[in-house]
Amino acid sequence: MSGSETARATGHAGRGASLLVAALASAFGVVLLETTSVLATVVSGNDLSQLSAVRSALSIVAFLFITIAVYVSAIVTTNTVATVIAGRTRTIALMRLIGSSAGDQRRAVALDGLKVGLAGAVLGAVVGILLSFVGVRIAFGTALIPDLGYHLLEPLLALPVVIVVLSTWCAAWVGSRRVLAVSPMQAVGAAEERSLEESTRRPVRTVFSIVLMATGVLFLAGGVWVGQVTEYGVLLGLVGGCSRSPALCWGRTW
Amino acid sequence: MEITSAELGLAARVTNLCKNYGSATTSVAALDDVSIGIGRGQFTAIMGPSGSGKSTLMHIMAGLDEASSGRVWLGETEITGLGDSELTVLRRRRIGFIFQSFNLVPTLDVRGNITLPFALDGRRPDAAEKDWIDQLTDSLGLGDRLMHRPHELSGGQQQRVAIARALATRPELVFADEPTGNLDSRSGREVLTLLKAASTGYGQSIAMVTHDPIAASFADRILFLADGRVVEDRERSTAEEISGIMLGMEQRA
Ligand SMILES: Nc1ncnc2c1ncn2[C@@H]1O[C@H](COP(=O)(O)OP(=O)(O)OP(=O)(O)O)[C@@H](O)[C@H]1O
Ligand SMILES: [Mg+2]
């Protein structure tokens, strides 16, 4: 089956939310690692022997926060994909009727998710790196941090990007299981009425999830800020973030 | 030994077909012991009042729905109890569909819609198939519309695209459910003339569900259903004769 043909046939509408959350998660991850790197450099000062120890400690914290962001982003993507499928039910049913297999239809949706994840992650990373450059420049300009020769382009930055791509792809695959429930008979009727689900499920959840995502980002920024004063502040912020984000996520019915 | 469809010259047949909807207490018999064959190369119309089971019969013959009991063949293949993936391949390669609501893919242009069955099969039409598609689009008057999207076409034109798509793979049997239901009488007649031409011109087998006597008068043979049973089986008839039979059926009911 030619995937492009199916992708073209089923349309590309509704990927906006997935793209946005993937980009947010990726940008967030990159900025977080950059912040970690800068903080580590500042904390250890000119003592290079201390640098890697401080860095790895901070990185663990950073990755815990990235995990939360990726988690929220994956849930948004899963729901977005399911919503998109609900809106495309008729076309999918028609493709099934004419002889497309359920698996092919599902793969087309998941492939779309991979592309969206890739685009979002790269876009987010670029934005994140630019933000970090600007941030360091400002902090340096206002004498908040000393001039220590910060490394803002590191291989480690690829990690959040890869994580976001894979998680978006996975989430799209999970969300796409709804394709399997579409029967070719749904295309034969003359009626074009939308199912209850199709007409009610749309934007509220997506917006809600994005708000959640933003909350997570704020939490994190707060944690990092407190962490600059006392190292235990970071841990406290982390505990708060860890317990709150999943709680909010699970509070949603999905 | 069992009689094969080929020996009978049949493109499809069903035997002792029953279809019940609903639970045991509120059961509706949509089809009640139907046994028919659709002649190869013939244009067959299936008529009957609303709710008589025409669409149900067509869906079961096309492998879209399962019968409660009875057996179904497409050509030599018994499709009773085939799995979803086998039925999918069957629909893709051996069956064409035309519906009242056209059922074109809105995001594909006319050419994309017509070649969709090939794309779904993971291949491009070969030279002979390309020639055939060109011939089809010309004879259906779509030659200068290939780059248009369905919403840019009239109902009659959309239905002609659907016909081209249904005929493009030269399927063993084309199912048409009320193909003229959404068209004015002139476009409707055009569509029927094209179906008739496909049947007489190169022996395309067609099974058309309709409750319009004029549409049925284009067919070589007309089956009449009432309350899920076959009540009449006529050779080619005029619209007046068909109306008479329908009227008689309604008066008896
Ligand atoms: N999914 C279903 N669930 C329950 N009953 C059904 C279902 N589909 C059809 N029926 C019933 O089966 C009977 C036959 O329906 P069918 O759609 O085959 O009629 P038809 O001859 O095509 O009618 P029309 O000319 O109105 O299209 C009707 O009594 C209908 O109510
Ligand atoms: Mg019907």
JSON list of C-alpha atoms in Angstrom, two decimals, chain B residues 142-238:
[
{"chain": "B", "resi": 142, "resn": "LEU", "atom": "CA", "xyz": [-14.41, 13.12, -17.70]},
{"chain": "B", "resi": 143, "resn": "GLY", "atom": "CA", "xyz": [-11.35, 13.63, -19.89]},
{"chain": "B", "resi": 144, "resn": "ASP", "atom": "CA", "xyz": [-11.02, 17.35, -19.10]},
{"chain": "B", "resi": 145, "resn": "ARG", "atom": "CA", "xyz": [-11.95, 16.97, -15.43]},
{"chain": "B", "resi": 146, "resn": "LEU", "atom": "CA", "xyz": [-9.14, 14.75, -14.19]},
{"chain": "B", "resi": 147, "resn": "MET", "atom": "CA", "xyz": [-7.52, 17.42, -12.04]},
{"chain": "B", "resi": 148, "resn": "HIS", "atom": "CA", "xyz": [-10.74, 18.53, -10.37]},
{"chain": "B", "resi": 149, "resn": "ARG", "atom": "CA", "xyz": [-11.81, 17.67, -6.84]},
{"chain": "B", "resi": 150, "resn": "PRO", "atom": "CA", "xyz": [-15.20, 15.99, -6.32]},
{"chain": "B", "resi": 151, "resn": "HIS", "atom": "CA", "xyz": [-16.75, 19.13, -4.81]},
{"chain": "B", "resi": 152, "resn": "GLU", "atom": "CA", "xyz": [-16.05, 20.97, -8.06]},
{"chain": "B", "resi": 153, "resn": "LEU", "atom": "CA", "xyz": [-18.23, 18.54, -10.00]},
{"chain": "B", "resi": 154, "resn": "SER", "atom": "CA", "xyz": [-21.97, 18.18, -10.42]},
{"chain": "B", "resi": 155, "resn": "GLY", "atom": "CA", "xyz": [-23.77, 15.20, -8.92]},
{"chain": "B", "resi": 156, "resn": "GLY", "atom": "CA", "xyz": [-23.99, 13.50, -12.30]},
{"chain": "B", "resi": 157, "resn": "GLN", "atom": "CA", "xyz": [-20.27, 14.02, -12.91]},
{"chain": "B", "resi": 158, "resn": "GLN", "atom": "CA", "xyz": [-19.40, 12.71, -9.44]},
{"chain": "B", "resi": 159, "resn": "GLN", "atom": "CA", "xyz": [-21.43, 9.60, -10.09]},
{"chain": "B", "resi": 160, "resn": "ARG", "atom": "CA", "xyz": [-19.61, 9.12, -13.40]},
{"chain": "B", "resi": 161, "resn": "VAL", "atom": "CA", "xyz": [-16.31, 9.29, -11.51]},
{"chain": "B", "resi": 162, "resn": "ALA", "atom": "CA", "xyz": [-17.64, 6.64, -9.14]},
{"chain": "B", "resi": 163, "resn": "ILE", "atom": "CA", "xyz": [-18.58, 4.50, -12.15]},
{"chain": "B", "resi": 164, "resn": "ALA", "atom": "CA", "xyz": [-15.11, 4.93, -13.63]},
{"chain": "B", "resi": 165, "resn": "ARG", "atom": "CA", "xyz": [-13.58, 3.89, -10.31]},
{"chain": "B", "resi": 166, "resn": "ALA", "atom": "CA", "xyz": [-15.87, 0.85, -10.09]},
{"chain": "B", "resi": 167, "resn": "LEU", "atom": "CA", "xyz": [-15.05, -0.25, -13.66]},
{"chain": "B", "resi": 168, "resn": "ALA", "atom": "CA", "xyz": [-11.33, 0.60, -13.66]},
{"chain": "B", "resi": 169, "resn": "THR", "atom": "CA", "xyz": [-10.15, -2.76, -12.30]},
{"chain": "B", "resi": 170, "resn": "ARG", "atom": "CA", "xyz": [-12.62, -4.67, -14.52]},
{"chain": "B", "resi": 171, "resn": "PRO", "atom": "CA", "xyz": [-14.16, -6.37, -11.49]},
{"chain": "B", "resi": 172, "resn": "GLU", "atom": "CA", "xyz": [-16.11, -9.58, -11.79]},
{"chain": "B", "resi": 173, "resn": "LEU", "atom": "CA", "xyz": [-19.20, -7.88, -10.44]},
{"chain": "B", "resi": 174, "resn": "VAL", "atom": "CA", "xyz": [-20.25, -4.28, -9.87]},
{"chain": "B", "resi": 175, "resn": "PHE", "atom": "CA", "xyz": [-22.77, -3.56, -7.13]},
{"chain": "B", "resi": 176, "resn": "ALA", "atom": "CA", "xyz": [-24.80, -0.39, -7.49]},
{"chain": "B", "resi": 177, "resn": "ASP", "atom": "CA", "xyz": [-27.19, 0.68, -4.71]},
{"chain": "B", "resi": 178, "resn": "GLU", "atom": "CA", "xyz": [-29.66, 3.30, -5.96]},
{"chain": "B", "resi": 179, "resn": "PRO", "atom": "CA", "xyz": [-27.02, 4.83, -8.27]},
{"chain": "B", "resi": 180, "resn": "THR", "atom": "CA", "xyz": [-29.53, 7.36, -9.60]},
{"chain": "B", "resi": 181, "resn": "GLY", "atom": "CA", "xyz": [-31.14, 8.15, -6.25]},
{"chain": "B", "resi": 182, "resn": "ASN", "atom": "CA", "xyz": [-29.46, 11.54, -5.85]},
{"chain": "B", "resi": 183, "resn": "LEU", "atom": "CA", "xyz": [-29.61, 12.59, -9.51]},
{"chain": "B", "resi": 184, "resn": "ASP", "atom": "CA", "xyz": [-32.12, 14.47, -11.65]},
{"chain": "B", "resi": 185, "resn": "SER", "atom": "CA", "xyz": [-33.80, 12.38, -14.33]},
{"chain": "B", "resi": 186, "resn": "ARG", "atom": "CA", "xyz": [-31.47, 13.45, -17.14]},
{"chain": "B", "resi": 187, "resn": "SER", "atom": "CA", "xyz": [-28.21, 12.69, -15.26]},
{"chain": "B", "resi": 188, "resn": "GLY", "atom": "CA", "xyz": [-29.86, 9.53, -13.96]},
{"chain": "B", "resi": 189, "resn": "ARG", "atom": "CA", "xyz": [-30.59, 8.37, -17.49]},
{"chain": "B", "resi": 190, "resn": "GLU", "atom": "CA", "xyz": [-26.99, 9.11, -18.52]},
{"chain": "B", "resi": 191, "resn": "VAL", "atom": "CA", "xyz": [-25.66, 7.01, -15.66]},
{"chain": "B", "resi": 192, "resn": "LEU", "atom": "CA", "xyz": [-28.00, 4.13, -16.52]},
{"chain": "B", "resi": 193, "resn": "THR", "atom": "CA", "xyz": [-27.06, 4.30, -20.20]},
{"chain": "B", "resi": 194, "resn": "LEU", "atom": "CA", "xyz": [-23.39, 4.08, -19.19]},
{"chain": "B", "resi": 195, "resn": "LEU", "atom": "CA", "xyz": [-24.00, 1.05, -16.97]},
{"chain": "B", "resi": 196, "resn": "LYS", "atom": "CA", "xyz": [-26.00, -0.60, -19.71]},
{"chain": "B", "resi": 197, "resn": "ALA", "atom": "CA", "xyz": [-23.20, 0.12, -22.19]},
{"chain": "B", "resi": 198, "resn": "ALA", "atom": "CA", "xyz": [-20.63, -1.47, -19.88]},
{"chain": "B", "resi": 199, "resn": "SER", "atom": "CA", "xyz": [-22.76, -4.59, -19.68]},
{"chain": "B", "resi": 200, "resn": "THR", "atom": "CA", "xyz": [-23.55, -4.95, -23.42]},
{"chain": "B", "resi": 201, "resn": "GLY", "atom": "CA", "xyz": [-20.24, -3.44, -24.58]},
{"chain": "B", "resi": 202, "resn": "TYR", "atom": "CA", "xyz": [-17.80, -5.73, -22.79]},
{"chain": "B", "resi": 203, "resn": "GLY", "atom": "CA", "xyz": [-19.91, -8.01, -20.64]},
{"chain": "B", "resi": 204, "resn": "GLN", "atom": "CA", "xyz": [-19.56, -6.30, -17.28]},
{"chain": "B", "resi": 205, "resn": "SER", "atom": "CA", "xyz": [-21.72, -8.08, -14.70]},
{"chain": "B", "resi": 206, "resn": "ILE", "atom": "CA", "xyz": [-23.77, -5.56, -12.74]},
{"chain": "B", "resi": 207, "resn": "ALA", "atom": "CA", "xyz": [-26.20, -5.95, -9.86]},
{"chain": "B", "resi": 208, "resn": "MET", "atom": "CA", "xyz": [-28.20, -2.77, -9.30]},
{"chain": "B", "resi": 209, "resn": "VAL", "atom": "CA", "xyz": [-30.54, -2.11, -6.41]},
{"chain": "B", "resi": 210, "resn": "THR", "atom": "CA", "xyz": [-33.28, 0.39, -7.19]},
{"chain": "B", "resi": 211, "resn": "HIS", "atom": "CA", "xyz": [-36.90, 1.20, -6.57]},
{"chain": "B", "resi": 212, "resn": "ASP", "atom": "CA", "xyz": [-37.23, 3.29, -9.71]},
{"chain": "B", "resi": 213, "resn": "PRO", "atom": "CA", "xyz": [-39.07, 1.41, -12.51]},
{"chain": "B", "resi": 214, "resn": "ILE", "atom": "CA", "xyz": [-37.36, 3.51, -15.18]},
{"chain": "B", "resi": 215, "resn": "ALA", "atom": "CA", "xyz": [-33.92, 2.58, -13.83]},
{"chain": "B", "resi": 216, "resn": "ALA", "atom": "CA", "xyz": [-34.92, -1.09, -13.70]},
{"chain": "B", "resi": 217, "resn": "SER", "atom": "CA", "xyz": [-36.11, -0.97, -17.32]},
{"chain": "B", "resi": 218, "resn": "PHE", "atom": "CA", "xyz": [-32.46, -0.62, -18.40]},
{"chain": "B", "resi": 219, "resn": "ALA", "atom": "CA", "xyz": [-31.64, -4.04, -16.92]},
{"chain": "B", "resi": 220, "resn": "ASP", "atom": "CA", "xyz": [-31.62, -7.42, -18.65]},
{"chain": "B", "resi": 221, "resn": "ARG", "atom": "CA", "xyz": [-33.32, -9.07, -15.73]},
{"chain": "B", "resi": 222, "resn": "ILE", "atom": "CA", "xyz": [-35.32, -7.83, -12.77]},
{"chain": "B", "resi": 223, "resn": "LEU", "atom": "CA", "xyz": [-35.67, -9.56, -9.42]},
{"chain": "B", "resi": 224, "resn": "PHE", "atom": "CA", "xyz": [-38.45, -8.37, -7.12]},
{"chain": "B", "resi": 225, "resn": "LEU", "atom": "CA", "xyz": [-38.10, -8.65, -3.36]},
{"chain": "B", "resi": 226, "resn": "ALA", "atom": "CA", "xyz": [-40.88, -8.23, -0.83]},
{"chain": "B", "resi": 227, "resn": "ASP", "atom": "CA", "xyz": [-40.51, -8.78, 2.91]},
{"chain": "B", "resi": 228, "resn": "GLY", "atom": "CA", "xyz": [-37.17, -10.43, 2.43]},
{"chain": "B", "resi": 229, "resn": "ARG", "atom": "CA", "xyz": [-38.32, -12.94, -0.21]},
{"chain": "B", "resi": 230, "resn": "VAL", "atom": "CA", "xyz": [-37.92, -13.11, -3.98]},
{"chain": "B", "resi": 231, "resn": "VAL", "atom": "CA", "xyz": [-41.45, -12.77, -5.35]},
{"chain": "B", "resi": 232, "resn": "GLU", "atom": "CA", "xyz": [-40.84, -12.21, -9.07]},
{"chain": "B", "resi": 233, "resn": "ASP", "atom": "CA", "xyz": [-38.06, -12.86, -11.56]},
{"chain": "B", "resi": 234, "resn": "ARG", "atom": "CA", "xyz": [-38.54, -11.17, -14.95]},
{"chain": "B", "resi": 235, "resn": "GLU", "atom": "CA", "xyz": [-36.60, -10.83, -18.17]},
{"chain": "B", "resi": 236, "resn": "ARG", "atom": "CA", "xyz": [-36.13, -7.35, -19.58]},
{"chain": "B", "resi": 237, "resn": "SER", "atom": "CA", "xyz": [-39.32, -5.31, -19.08]},
{"chain": "B", "resi": 238, "resn": "THR", "atom": "CA", "xyz": [-40.61, -1.85, -19.84]}
]
